[in-house]
PDB file of C-alpha atoms in Angstrom:
ATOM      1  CA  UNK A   1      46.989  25.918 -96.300  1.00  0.00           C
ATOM      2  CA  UNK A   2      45.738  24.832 -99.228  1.00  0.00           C
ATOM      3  CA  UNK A   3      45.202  20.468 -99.838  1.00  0.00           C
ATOM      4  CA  UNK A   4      45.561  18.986-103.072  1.00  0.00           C
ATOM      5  CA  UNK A   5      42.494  17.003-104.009  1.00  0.00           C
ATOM      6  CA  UNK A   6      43.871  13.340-104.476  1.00  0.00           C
ATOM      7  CA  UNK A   7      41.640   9.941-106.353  1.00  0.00           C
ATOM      8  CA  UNK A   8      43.670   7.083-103.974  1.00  0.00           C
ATOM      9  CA  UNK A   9      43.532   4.069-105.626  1.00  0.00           C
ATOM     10  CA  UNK A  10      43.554   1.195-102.666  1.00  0.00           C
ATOM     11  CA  UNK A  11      46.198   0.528-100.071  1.00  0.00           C
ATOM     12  CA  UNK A  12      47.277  -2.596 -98.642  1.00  0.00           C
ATOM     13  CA  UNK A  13      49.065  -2.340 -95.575  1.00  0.00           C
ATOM     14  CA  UNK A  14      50.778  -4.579 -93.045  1.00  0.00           C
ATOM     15  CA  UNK A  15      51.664  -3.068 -89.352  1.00  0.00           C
ATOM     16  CA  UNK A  16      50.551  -3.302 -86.046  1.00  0.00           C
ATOM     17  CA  UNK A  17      47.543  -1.785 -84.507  1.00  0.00           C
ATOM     18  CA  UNK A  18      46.165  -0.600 -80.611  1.00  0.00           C
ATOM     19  CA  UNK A  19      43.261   0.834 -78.924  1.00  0.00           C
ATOM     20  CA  UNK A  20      43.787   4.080 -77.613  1.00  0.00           C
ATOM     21  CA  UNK A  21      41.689   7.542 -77.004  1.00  0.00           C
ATOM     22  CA  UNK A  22      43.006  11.143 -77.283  1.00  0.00           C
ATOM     23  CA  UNK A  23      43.187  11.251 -73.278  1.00  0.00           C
ATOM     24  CA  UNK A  24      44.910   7.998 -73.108  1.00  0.00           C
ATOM     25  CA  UNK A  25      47.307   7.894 -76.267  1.00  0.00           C
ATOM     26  CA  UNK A  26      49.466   5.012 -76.631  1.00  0.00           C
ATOM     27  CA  UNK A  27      51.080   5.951 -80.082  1.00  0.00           C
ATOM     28  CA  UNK A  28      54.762   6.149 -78.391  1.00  0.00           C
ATOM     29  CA  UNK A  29      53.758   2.589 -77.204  1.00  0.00           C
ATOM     30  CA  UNK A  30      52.563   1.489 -80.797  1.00  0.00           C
ATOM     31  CA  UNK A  31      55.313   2.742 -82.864  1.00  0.00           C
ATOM     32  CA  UNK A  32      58.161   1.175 -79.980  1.00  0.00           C
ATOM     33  CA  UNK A  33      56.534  -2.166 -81.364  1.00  0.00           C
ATOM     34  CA  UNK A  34      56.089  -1.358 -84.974  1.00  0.00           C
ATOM     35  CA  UNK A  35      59.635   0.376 -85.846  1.00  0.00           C
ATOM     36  CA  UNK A  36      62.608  -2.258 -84.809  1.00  0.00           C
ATOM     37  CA  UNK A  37      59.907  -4.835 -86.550  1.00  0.00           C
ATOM     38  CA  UNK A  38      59.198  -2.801 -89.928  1.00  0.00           C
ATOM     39  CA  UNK A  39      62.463  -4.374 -91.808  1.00  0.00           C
ATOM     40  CA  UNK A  40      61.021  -7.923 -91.125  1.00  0.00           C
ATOM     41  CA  UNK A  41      58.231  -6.700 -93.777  1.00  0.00           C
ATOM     42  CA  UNK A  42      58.376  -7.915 -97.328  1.00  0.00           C
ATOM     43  CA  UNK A  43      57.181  -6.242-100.539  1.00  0.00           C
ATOM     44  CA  UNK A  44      57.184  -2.743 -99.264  1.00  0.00           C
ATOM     45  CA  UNK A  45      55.851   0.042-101.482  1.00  0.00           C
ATOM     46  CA  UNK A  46      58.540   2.803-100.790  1.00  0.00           C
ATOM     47  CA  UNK A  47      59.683   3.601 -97.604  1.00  0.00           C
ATOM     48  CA  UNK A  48      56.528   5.658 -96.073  1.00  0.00           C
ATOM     49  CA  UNK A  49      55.149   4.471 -92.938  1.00  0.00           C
ATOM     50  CA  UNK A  50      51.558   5.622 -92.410  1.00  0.00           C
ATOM     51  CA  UNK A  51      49.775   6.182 -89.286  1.00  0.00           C
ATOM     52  CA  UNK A  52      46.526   5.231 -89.551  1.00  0.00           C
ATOM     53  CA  UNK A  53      43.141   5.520 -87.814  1.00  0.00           C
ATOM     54  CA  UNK A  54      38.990   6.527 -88.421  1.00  0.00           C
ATOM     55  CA  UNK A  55      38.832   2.430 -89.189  1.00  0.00           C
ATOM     56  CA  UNK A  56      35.777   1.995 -87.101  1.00  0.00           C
ATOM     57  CA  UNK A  57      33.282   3.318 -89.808  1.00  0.00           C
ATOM     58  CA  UNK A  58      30.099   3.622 -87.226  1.00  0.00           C
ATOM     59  CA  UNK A  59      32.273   6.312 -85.490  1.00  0.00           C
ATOM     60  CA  UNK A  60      32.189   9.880 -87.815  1.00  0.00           C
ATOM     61  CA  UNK A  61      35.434  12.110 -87.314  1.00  0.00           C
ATOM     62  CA  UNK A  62      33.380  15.003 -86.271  1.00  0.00           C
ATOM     63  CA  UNK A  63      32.179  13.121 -82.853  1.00  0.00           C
ATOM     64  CA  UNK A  64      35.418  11.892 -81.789  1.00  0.00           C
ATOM     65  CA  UNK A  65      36.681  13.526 -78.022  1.00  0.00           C
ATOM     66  CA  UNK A  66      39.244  13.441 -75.539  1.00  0.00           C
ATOM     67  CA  UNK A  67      38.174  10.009 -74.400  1.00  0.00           C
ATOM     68  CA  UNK A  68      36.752   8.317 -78.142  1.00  0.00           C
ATOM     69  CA  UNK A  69      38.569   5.097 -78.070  1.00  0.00           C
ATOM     70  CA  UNK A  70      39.766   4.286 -81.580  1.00  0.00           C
ATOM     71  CA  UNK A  71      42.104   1.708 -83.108  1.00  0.00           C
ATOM     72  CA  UNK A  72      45.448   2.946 -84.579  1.00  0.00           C
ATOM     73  CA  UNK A  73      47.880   1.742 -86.773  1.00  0.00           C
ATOM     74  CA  UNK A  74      51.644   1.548 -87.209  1.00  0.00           C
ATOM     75  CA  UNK A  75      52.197   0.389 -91.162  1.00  0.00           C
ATOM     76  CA  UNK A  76      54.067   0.468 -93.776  1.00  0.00           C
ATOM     77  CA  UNK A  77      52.730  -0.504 -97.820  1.00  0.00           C
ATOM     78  CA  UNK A  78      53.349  -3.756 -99.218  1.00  0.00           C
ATOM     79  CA  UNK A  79      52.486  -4.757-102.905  1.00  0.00           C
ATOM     80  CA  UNK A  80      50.614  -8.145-101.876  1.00  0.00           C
ATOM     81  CA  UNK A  81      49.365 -10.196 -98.641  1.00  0.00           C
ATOM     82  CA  UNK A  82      52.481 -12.393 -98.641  1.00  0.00           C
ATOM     83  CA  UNK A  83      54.108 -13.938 -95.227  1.00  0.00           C
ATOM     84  CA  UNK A  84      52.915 -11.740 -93.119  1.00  0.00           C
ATOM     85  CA  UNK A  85      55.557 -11.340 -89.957  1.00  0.00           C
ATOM     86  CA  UNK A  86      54.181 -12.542 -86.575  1.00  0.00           C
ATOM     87  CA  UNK A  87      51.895 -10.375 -84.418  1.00  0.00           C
ATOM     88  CA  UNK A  88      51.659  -8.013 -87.573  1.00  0.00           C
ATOM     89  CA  UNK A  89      48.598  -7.872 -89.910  1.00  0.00           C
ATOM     90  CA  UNK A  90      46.803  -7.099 -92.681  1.00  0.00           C
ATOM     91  CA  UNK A  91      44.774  -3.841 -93.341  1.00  0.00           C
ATOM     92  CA  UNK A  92      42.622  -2.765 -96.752  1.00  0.00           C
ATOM     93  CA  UNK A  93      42.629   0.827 -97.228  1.00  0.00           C
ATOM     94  CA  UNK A  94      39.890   1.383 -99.708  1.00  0.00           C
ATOM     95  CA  UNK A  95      40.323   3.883-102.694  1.00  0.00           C
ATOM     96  CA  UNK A  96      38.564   7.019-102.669  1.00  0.00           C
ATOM     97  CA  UNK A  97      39.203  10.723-102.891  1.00  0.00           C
ATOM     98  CA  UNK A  98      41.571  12.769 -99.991  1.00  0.00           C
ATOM     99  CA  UNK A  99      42.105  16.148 -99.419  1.00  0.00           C
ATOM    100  CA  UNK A 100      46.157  15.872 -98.965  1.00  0.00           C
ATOM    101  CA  UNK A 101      47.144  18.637 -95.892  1.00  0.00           C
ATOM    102  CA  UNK A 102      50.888  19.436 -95.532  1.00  0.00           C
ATOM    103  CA  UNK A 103      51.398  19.198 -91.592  1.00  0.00           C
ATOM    104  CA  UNK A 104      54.993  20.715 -90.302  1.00  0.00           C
ATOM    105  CA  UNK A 105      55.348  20.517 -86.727  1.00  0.00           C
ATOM    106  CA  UNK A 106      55.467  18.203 -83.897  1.00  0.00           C
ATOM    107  CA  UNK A 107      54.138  19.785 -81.182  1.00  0.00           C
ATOM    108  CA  UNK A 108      50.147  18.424 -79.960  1.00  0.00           C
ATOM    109  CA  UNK A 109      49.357  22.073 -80.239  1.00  0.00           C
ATOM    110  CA  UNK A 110      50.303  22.217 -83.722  1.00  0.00           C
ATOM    111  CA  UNK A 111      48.422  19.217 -85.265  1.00  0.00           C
ATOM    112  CA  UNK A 112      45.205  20.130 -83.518  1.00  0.00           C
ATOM    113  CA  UNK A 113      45.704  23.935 -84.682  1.00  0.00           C
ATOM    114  CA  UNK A 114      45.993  22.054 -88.240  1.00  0.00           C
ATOM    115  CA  UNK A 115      43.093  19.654 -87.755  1.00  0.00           C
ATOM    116  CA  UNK A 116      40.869  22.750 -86.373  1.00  0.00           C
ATOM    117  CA  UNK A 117      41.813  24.646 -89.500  1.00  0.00           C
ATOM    118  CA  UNK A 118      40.990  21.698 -91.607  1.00  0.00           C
ATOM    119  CA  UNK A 119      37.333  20.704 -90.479  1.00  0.00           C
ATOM    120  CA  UNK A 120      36.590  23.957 -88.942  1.00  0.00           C
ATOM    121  CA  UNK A 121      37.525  26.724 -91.670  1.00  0.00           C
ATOM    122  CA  UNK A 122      38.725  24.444 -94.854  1.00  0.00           C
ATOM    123  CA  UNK A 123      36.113  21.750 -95.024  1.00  0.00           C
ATOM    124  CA  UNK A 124      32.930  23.954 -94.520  1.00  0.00           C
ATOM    125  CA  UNK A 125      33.994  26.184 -97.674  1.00  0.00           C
ATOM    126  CA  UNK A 126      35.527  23.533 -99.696  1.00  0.00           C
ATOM    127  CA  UNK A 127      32.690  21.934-101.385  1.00  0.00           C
ATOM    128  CA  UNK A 128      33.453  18.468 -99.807  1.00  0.00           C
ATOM    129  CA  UNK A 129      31.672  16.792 -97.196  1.00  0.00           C
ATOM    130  CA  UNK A 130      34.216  13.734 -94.963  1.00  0.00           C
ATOM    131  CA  UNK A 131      33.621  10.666 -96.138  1.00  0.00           C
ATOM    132  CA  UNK A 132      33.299   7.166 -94.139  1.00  0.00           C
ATOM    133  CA  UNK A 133      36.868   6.001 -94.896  1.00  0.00           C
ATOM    134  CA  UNK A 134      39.954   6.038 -92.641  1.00  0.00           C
ATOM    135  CA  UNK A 135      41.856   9.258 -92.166  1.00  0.00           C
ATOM    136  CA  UNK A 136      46.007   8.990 -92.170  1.00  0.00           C
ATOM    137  CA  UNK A 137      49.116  10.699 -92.046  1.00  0.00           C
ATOM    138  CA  UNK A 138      52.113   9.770 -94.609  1.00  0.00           C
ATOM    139  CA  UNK A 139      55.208  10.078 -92.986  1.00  0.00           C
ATOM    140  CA  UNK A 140      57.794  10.626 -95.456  1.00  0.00           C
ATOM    141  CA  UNK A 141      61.441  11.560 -95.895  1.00  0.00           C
ATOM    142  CA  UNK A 142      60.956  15.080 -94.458  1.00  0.00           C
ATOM    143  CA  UNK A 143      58.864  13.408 -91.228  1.00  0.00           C
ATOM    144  CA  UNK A 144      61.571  13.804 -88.450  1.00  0.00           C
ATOM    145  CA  UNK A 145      60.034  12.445 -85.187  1.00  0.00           C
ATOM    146  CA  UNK A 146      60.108  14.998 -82.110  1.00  0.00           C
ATOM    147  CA  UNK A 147      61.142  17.740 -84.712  1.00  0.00           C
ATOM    148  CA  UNK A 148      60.270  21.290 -85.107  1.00  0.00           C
ATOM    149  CA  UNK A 149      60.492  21.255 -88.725  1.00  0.00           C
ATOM    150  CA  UNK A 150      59.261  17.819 -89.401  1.00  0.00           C
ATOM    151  CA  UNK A 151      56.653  17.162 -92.079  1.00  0.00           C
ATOM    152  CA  UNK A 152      54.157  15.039 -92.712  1.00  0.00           C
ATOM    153  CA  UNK A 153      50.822  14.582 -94.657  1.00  0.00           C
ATOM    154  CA  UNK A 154      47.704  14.802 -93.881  1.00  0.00           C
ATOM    155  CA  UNK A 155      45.198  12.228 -95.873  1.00  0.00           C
ATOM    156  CA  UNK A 156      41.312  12.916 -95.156  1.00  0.00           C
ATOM    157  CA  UNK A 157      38.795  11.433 -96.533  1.00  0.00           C
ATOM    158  CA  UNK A 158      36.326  13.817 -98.597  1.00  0.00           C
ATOM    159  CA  UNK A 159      33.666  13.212-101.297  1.00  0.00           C
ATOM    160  CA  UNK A 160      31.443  15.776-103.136  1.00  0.00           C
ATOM    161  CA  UNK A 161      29.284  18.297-100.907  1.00  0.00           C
TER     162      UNK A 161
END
């Protein structure tokens, strides 16, 4: 599984965010806000919705556990900052370089097996080090929720090793 190497120019992003940890995961919770809300969004960018976390930059991907508590986010793209639905807000995601993973799967098991592969065999021998920025997953038109062959990507945040 091979990424491709991506320069992401910023982000904004409107959604919905909660505190969760690994042990006590609350995304079902988090996305049965976000989704019968999204349309109520204006000036989408395309019709991703992107799963977001990593925004606490004191805490380093490589130390997070079972019971980490981290904030996660339900959101969509938008163009500009512009009347903002209620309850909703306003996120930044700063540009930088990614290493772009294809996940397919749905299954717990099969996105840690991914994100073992991808700091504990890819990252070492890549030449890239993670980088303080949020990580995120795109989840596009081949993402198909609770499916075997759903797709989705995997954005993490590298720099020069």
């Amino acid at each position: 599984m091979e990424p491709r190497i991506v320069e992401m120019p910023g982000k904004k992003l409107v959604g919905m965010r909660l505190r969760m940890s690994y042990a006590d995961n609350k995304s079902g919770q988090l996305w049965g806000q976000f989704m019968p809300r999204r349309k109520e969004i204006k000036n989408t960018v395309g019709t991703d919705l992107i799963s977001l976390q990593g925004t606490n930059k004191a805490l380093k991907m490589n130390d997070i556990s079972l019971d980490t508590e981290f904030e996660k986010w339900a959101a969509v793209e938008v163009a500009e900052f512009e009347n903002i639905p209620l309850s909703m807000e306003t996120f930044s995601l700063e540009a930088g370089k990614y290493a772009v993973f294809t996940h397919k799967g749905c299954s717990v098991e099969s996105i840690v097996k991914t994100m073992q592969f991808i700091l504990g065999e890819w990252l070492p021998n890549s030449g890239f080090e993670l980088d303080n920025r949020p990580d995120f997953e795109v989840l596009g038109e081949k993402y198909a929720r609770n499916h075997p062959d759903s797709e989705e990507e995997i954005w993490v945040p590298v720099r020069a090793g």
